[in-house]
C-alpha cells in the first residue's frame, strides 16, 4: 500500500460549514474560473454522495479493489516510468501529453473535505486520473476540451461540480465556440461517457506498457473525432 496518508490534509466540517464552503467556493470560482483550489473545494463539498457511490463500485471490481488496496498516486515519483515506454503505448502518449504542455502531475490541490481517509483517496484518484482521460479521449486542454471532459466525468461519477463546470464553461464560450461545442463535442461526449467502461475502476499505471489503441478498445473508449472531419 502507498504509504502517503490522506489524513493530514482532511478538514472535518459540520453541515452548515460544508454548505458555507460550497457556497463560497461556487461564488469564488464563478468570479475567477482559474482558481483550481476553489473548484476543487466545490467538487468535494457537493460531491460526497457521488464519491461514496464510486467507492462502492471500486469495492465491487477486482481491479478497483486493487487500486483501493495499493492506493497508487499520479505523482512524478510514481508515474515517471511512463516517459520510458515505447512509442504507441498508453504510457508514451501520457508522457507526450504532459511534456508538450509543461504539465506536472504534482500540481493538483490536495483533497481536504472528505469524511474518511478512504473516501479522500477516491476523491484524490478522481482528480489525478483526469489527465489520463484527456489522453484516452484525445481531448485538448482548452475550454472546449475541458468542458467536454466534464460531461464524461459527470456521466462516470455523477458529480454535481462537473455539471456546474459545463454550464459555467459554456457561458464563457464565444458564439463560435458555443456552436462548435453543442454541435460536435457535447453529443460526442454524451455518447462516449455512457459507452465507456467504469473508468474509476482501472489501475491505469499498470497499463502504461500496452498499446494505446488496444486499451481504448478494451475500455470502450471512442476518441474525440476531428470537428473538421
PDB file of N, CA, C and O in Angstrom, residues 96-134:
ATOM      1  N   UNK A  96       3.938  12.251 -23.504  1.00  0.00           N
ATOM      2  CA  UNK A  96       3.951  13.297 -24.536  1.00  0.00           C
ATOM      3  C   UNK A  96       2.918  14.380 -24.228  1.00  0.00           C
ATOM      4  O   UNK A  96       3.172  15.571 -24.409  1.00  0.00           O
ATOM      5  N   UNK A  97       1.748  13.949 -23.779  1.00  0.00           N
ATOM      6  CA  UNK A  97       0.691  14.892 -23.428  1.00  0.00           C
ATOM      7  C   UNK A  97       1.175  15.851 -22.341  1.00  0.00           C
ATOM      8  O   UNK A  97       1.026  17.075 -22.443  1.00  0.00           O
ATOM      9  N   UNK A  98       1.765  15.304 -21.287  1.00  0.00           N
ATOM     10  CA  UNK A  98       2.226  16.126 -20.174  1.00  0.00           C
ATOM     11  C   UNK A  98       3.409  16.997 -20.579  1.00  0.00           C
ATOM     12  O   UNK A  98       3.457  18.196 -20.261  1.00  0.00           O
ATOM     13  N   UNK A  99       4.372  16.415 -21.299  1.00  0.00           N
ATOM     14  CA  UNK A  99       5.573  17.151 -21.672  1.00  0.00           C
ATOM     15  C   UNK A  99       5.300  18.278 -22.645  1.00  0.00           C
ATOM     16  O   UNK A  99       5.889  19.361 -22.537  1.00  0.00           O
ATOM     17  N   UNK A 100       4.406  18.049 -23.605  1.00  0.00           N
ATOM     18  CA  UNK A 100       4.128  19.071 -24.616  1.00  0.00           C
ATOM     19  C   UNK A 100       3.432  20.289 -24.018  1.00  0.00           C
ATOM     20  O   UNK A 100       3.442  21.371 -24.612  1.00  0.00           O
ATOM     21  N   UNK A 101       2.821  20.120 -22.842  1.00  0.00           N
ATOM     22  CA  UNK A 101       2.099  21.220 -22.197  1.00  0.00           C
ATOM     23  C   UNK A 101       2.832  21.745 -20.961  1.00  0.00           C
ATOM     24  O   UNK A 101       2.313  22.618 -20.264  1.00  0.00           O
ATOM     25  N   UNK A 102       4.005  21.184 -20.689  1.00  0.00           N
ATOM     26  CA  UNK A 102       4.755  21.537 -19.485  1.00  0.00           C
ATOM     27  C   UNK A 102       3.917  21.345 -18.226  1.00  0.00           C
ATOM     28  O   UNK A 102       3.998  22.138 -17.268  1.00  0.00           O
ATOM     29  N   UNK A 103       3.067  20.293 -18.226  1.00  0.00           N
ATOM     30  CA  UNK A 103       2.261  19.969 -17.060  1.00  0.00           C
ATOM     31  C   UNK A 103       3.083  19.115 -16.097  1.00  0.00           C
ATOM     32  O   UNK A 103       3.946  18.347 -16.514  1.00  0.00           O
ATOM     33  N   UNK A 104       2.793  19.230 -14.829  1.00  0.00           N
ATOM     34  CA  UNK A 104       3.383  18.358 -13.818  1.00  0.00           C
ATOM     35  C   UNK A 104       2.258  17.622 -13.103  1.00  0.00           C
ATOM     36  O   UNK A 104       1.250  18.238 -12.725  1.00  0.00           O
ATOM     37  N   UNK A 105       2.391  16.312 -12.895  1.00  0.00           N
ATOM     38  CA  UNK A 105       1.356  15.581 -12.159  1.00  0.00           C
ATOM     39  C   UNK A 105       1.276  15.988 -10.690  1.00  0.00           C
ATOM     40  O   UNK A 105       0.344  15.593  -9.984  1.00  0.00           O
ATOM     41  N   UNK A 106       2.230  16.783 -10.217  1.00  0.00           N
ATOM     42  CA  UNK A 106       2.263  17.175  -8.803  1.00  0.00           C
ATOM     43  C   UNK A 106       1.504  18.474  -8.524  1.00  0.00           C
ATOM     44  O   UNK A 106       1.494  18.942  -7.378  1.00  0.00           O
ATOM     45  N   UNK A 107       0.890  19.061  -9.544  1.00  0.00           N
ATOM     46  CA  UNK A 107       0.332  20.405  -9.383  1.00  0.00           C
ATOM     47  C   UNK A 107      -1.089  20.459  -8.836  1.00  0.00           C
ATOM     48  O   UNK A 107      -1.605  21.547  -8.583  1.00  0.00           O
ATOM     49  N   UNK A 108      -1.753  19.319  -8.673  1.00  0.00           N
ATOM     50  CA  UNK A 108      -3.165  19.360  -8.276  1.00  0.00           C
ATOM     51  C   UNK A 108      -3.317  19.658  -6.785  1.00  0.00           C
ATOM     52  O   UNK A 108      -2.543  19.165  -5.964  1.00  0.00           O
ATOM     53  N   UNK A 109      -4.336  20.452  -6.402  1.00  0.00           N
ATOM     54  CA  UNK A 109      -4.540  20.763  -4.975  1.00  0.00           C
ATOM     55  C   UNK A 109      -4.964  19.513  -4.206  1.00  0.00           C
ATOM     56  O   UNK A 109      -5.615  18.626  -4.763  1.00  0.00           O
ATOM     57  N   UNK A 110      -4.603  19.415  -2.923  1.00  0.00           N
ATOM     58  CA  UNK A 110      -4.960  18.229  -2.130  1.00  0.00           C
ATOM     59  C   UNK A 110      -6.443  18.205  -1.780  1.00  0.00           C
ATOM     60  O   UNK A 110      -7.105  19.241  -1.722  1.00  0.00           O
ATOM     61  N   UNK A 111      -6.950  17.006  -1.543  1.00  0.00           N
ATOM     62  CA  UNK A 111      -8.327  16.838  -1.068  1.00  0.00           C
ATOM     63  C   UNK A 111      -8.371  17.162   0.419  1.00  0.00           C
ATOM     64  O   UNK A 111      -7.524  16.710   1.192  1.00  0.00           O
ATOM     65  N   UNK A 112      -9.370  17.949   0.844  1.00  0.00           N
ATOM     66  CA  UNK A 112      -9.413  18.405   2.235  1.00  0.00           C
ATOM     67  C   UNK A 112     -10.708  18.096   2.974  1.00  0.00           C
ATOM     68  O   UNK A 112     -10.720  18.022   4.198  1.00  0.00           O
ATOM     69  N   UNK A 113     -11.818  17.921   2.249  1.00  0.00           N
ATOM     70  CA  UNK A 113     -13.117  17.917   2.919  1.00  0.00           C
ATOM     71  C   UNK A 113     -13.870  16.590   2.829  1.00  0.00           C
ATOM     72  O   UNK A 113     -15.095  16.576   2.742  1.00  0.00           O
ATOM     73  N   UNK A 114     -13.165  15.476   2.864  1.00  0.00           N
ATOM     74  CA  UNK A 114     -13.812  14.174   2.858  1.00  0.00           C
ATOM     75  C   UNK A 114     -13.913  13.608   4.278  1.00  0.00           C
ATOM     76  O   UNK A 114     -13.099  13.930   5.146  1.00  0.00           O
ATOM     77  N   UNK A 115     -14.881  12.743   4.504  1.00  0.00           N
ATOM     78  CA  UNK A 115     -15.167  12.248   5.850  1.00  0.00           C
ATOM     79  C   UNK A 115     -14.167  11.204   6.335  1.00  0.00           C
ATOM     80  O   UNK A 115     -13.898  11.112   7.535  1.00  0.00           O
ATOM     81  N   UNK A 116     -13.673  10.372   5.435  1.00  0.00           N
ATOM     82  CA  UNK A 116     -12.769   9.291   5.817  1.00  0.00           C
ATOM     83  C   UNK A 116     -11.535   9.314   4.930  1.00  0.00           C
ATOM     84  O   UNK A 116     -11.539   9.907   3.833  1.00  0.00           O
ATOM     85  N   UNK A 117     -10.501   8.631   5.368  1.00  0.00           N
ATOM     86  CA  UNK A 117      -9.275   8.568   4.578  1.00  0.00           C
ATOM     87  C   UNK A 117      -9.510   7.843   3.261  1.00  0.00           C
ATOM     88  O   UNK A 117      -8.976   8.225   2.221  1.00  0.00           O
ATOM     89  N   UNK A 118     -10.328   6.783   3.299  1.00  0.00           N
ATOM     90  CA  UNK A 118     -10.597   6.021   2.071  1.00  0.00           C
ATOM     91  C   UNK A 118     -11.370   6.869   1.063  1.00  0.00           C
ATOM     92  O   UNK A 118     -11.074   6.851  -0.127  1.00  0.00           O
ATOM     93  N   UNK A 119     -12.343   7.629   1.551  1.00  0.00           N
ATOM     94  CA  UNK A 119     -13.109   8.497   0.654  1.00  0.00           C
ATOM     95  C   UNK A 119     -12.225   9.612   0.118  1.00  0.00           C
ATOM     96  O   UNK A 119     -12.352  10.009  -1.050  1.00  0.00           O
ATOM     97  N   UNK A 120     -11.314  10.120   0.944  1.00  0.00           N
ATOM     98  CA  UNK A 120     -10.366  11.135   0.481  1.00  0.00           C
ATOM     99  C   UNK A 120      -9.496  10.577  -0.635  1.00  0.00           C
ATOM    100  O   UNK A 120      -9.176  11.286  -1.606  1.00  0.00           O
ATOM    101  N   UNK A 121      -9.133   9.301  -0.522  1.00  0.00           N
ATOM    102  CA  UNK A 121      -8.334   8.708  -1.597  1.00  0.00           C
ATOM    103  C   UNK A 121      -9.137   8.617  -2.894  1.00  0.00           C
ATOM    104  O   UNK A 121      -8.610   8.909  -3.983  1.00  0.00           O
ATOM    105  N   UNK A 122     -10.401   8.223  -2.800  1.00  0.00           N
ATOM    106  CA  UNK A 122     -11.236   8.129  -4.006  1.00  0.00           C
ATOM    107  C   UNK A 122     -11.342   9.489  -4.683  1.00  0.00           C
ATOM    108  O   UNK A 122     -11.223   9.602  -5.908  1.00  0.00           O
ATOM    109  N   UNK A 123     -11.563  10.544  -3.888  1.00  0.00           N
ATOM    110  CA  UNK A 123     -11.643  11.891  -4.456  1.00  0.00           C
ATOM    111  C   UNK A 123     -10.308  12.305  -5.067  1.00  0.00           C
ATOM    112  O   UNK A 123     -10.267  12.946  -6.128  1.00  0.00           O
ATOM    113  N   UNK A 124      -9.217  11.936  -4.415  1.00  0.00           N
ATOM    114  CA  UNK A 124      -7.886  12.229  -4.950  1.00  0.00           C
ATOM    115  C   UNK A 124      -7.661  11.492  -6.264  1.00  0.00           C
ATOM    116  O   UNK A 124      -7.157  12.057  -7.236  1.00  0.00           O
ATOM    117  N   UNK A 125      -8.046  10.229  -6.290  1.00  0.00           N
ATOM    118  CA  UNK A 125      -7.884   9.423  -7.504  1.00  0.00           C
ATOM    119  C   UNK A 125      -8.687  10.016  -8.664  1.00  0.00           C
ATOM    120  O   UNK A 125      -8.189  10.124  -9.796  1.00  0.00           O
ATOM    121  N   UNK A 126      -9.918  10.435  -8.384  1.00  0.00           N
ATOM    122  CA  UNK A 126     -10.745  11.045  -9.424  1.00  0.00           C
ATOM    123  C   UNK A 126     -10.080  12.292 -10.002  1.00  0.00           C
ATOM    124  O   UNK A 126     -10.127  12.548 -11.205  1.00  0.00           O
ATOM    125  N   UNK A 127      -9.438  13.051  -9.117  1.00  0.00           N
ATOM    126  CA  UNK A 127      -8.758  14.271  -9.553  1.00  0.00           C
ATOM    127  C   UNK A 127      -7.497  13.942 -10.355  1.00  0.00           C
ATOM    128  O   UNK A 127      -7.203  14.579 -11.367  1.00  0.00           O
ATOM    129  N   UNK A 128      -6.768  12.915  -9.934  1.00  0.00           N
ATOM    130  CA  UNK A 128      -5.466  12.643 -10.538  1.00  0.00           C
ATOM    131  C   UNK A 128      -5.536  11.880 -11.853  1.00  0.00           C
ATOM    132  O   UNK A 128      -4.595  11.948 -12.645  1.00  0.00           O
ATOM    133  N   UNK A 129      -6.625  11.151 -12.115  1.00  0.00           N
ATOM    134  CA  UNK A 129      -6.714  10.426 -13.398  1.00  0.00           C
ATOM    135  C   UNK A 129      -7.244  11.316 -14.523  1.00  0.00           C
ATOM    136  O   UNK A 129      -7.349  10.876 -15.673  1.00  0.00           O
ATOM    137  N   UNK A 130      -7.540  12.555 -14.207  1.00  0.00           N
ATOM    138  CA  UNK A 130      -8.094  13.490 -15.190  1.00  0.00           C
ATOM    139  C   UNK A 130      -7.244  13.561 -16.468  1.00  0.00           C
ATOM    140  O   UNK A 130      -7.782  13.513 -17.584  1.00  0.00           O
ATOM    141  N   UNK A 131      -5.927  13.659 -16.308  1.00  0.00           N
ATOM    142  CA  UNK A 131      -5.068  13.770 -17.492  1.00  0.00           C
ATOM    143  C   UNK A 131      -4.984  12.454 -18.271  1.00  0.00           C
ATOM    144  O   UNK A 131      -4.791  12.472 -19.489  1.00  0.00           O
ATOM    145  N   UNK A 132      -5.122  11.318 -17.581  1.00  0.00           N
ATOM    146  CA  UNK A 132      -5.214  10.041 -18.299  1.00  0.00           C
ATOM    147  C   UNK A 132      -6.416  10.069 -19.235  1.00  0.00           C
ATOM    148  O   UNK A 132      -6.354   9.592 -20.371  1.00  0.00           O
ATOM    149  N   UNK A 133      -7.523  10.606 -18.764  1.00  0.00           N
ATOM    150  CA  UNK A 133      -8.743  10.654 -19.569  1.00  0.00           C
ATOM    151  C   UNK A 133      -8.587  11.601 -20.754  1.00  0.00           C
ATOM    152  O   UNK A 133      -9.115  11.336 -21.835  1.00  0.00           O
ATOM    153  N   UNK A 134      -7.862  12.708 -20.545  1.00  0.00           N
ATOM    154  CA  UNK A 134      -7.569  13.592 -21.682  1.00  0.00           C
ATOM    155  C   UNK A 134      -6.876  12.811 -22.793  1.00  0.00           C
ATOM    156  O   UNK A 134      -7.210  12.948 -23.979  1.00  0.00           O
TER     157      UNK A 134
END
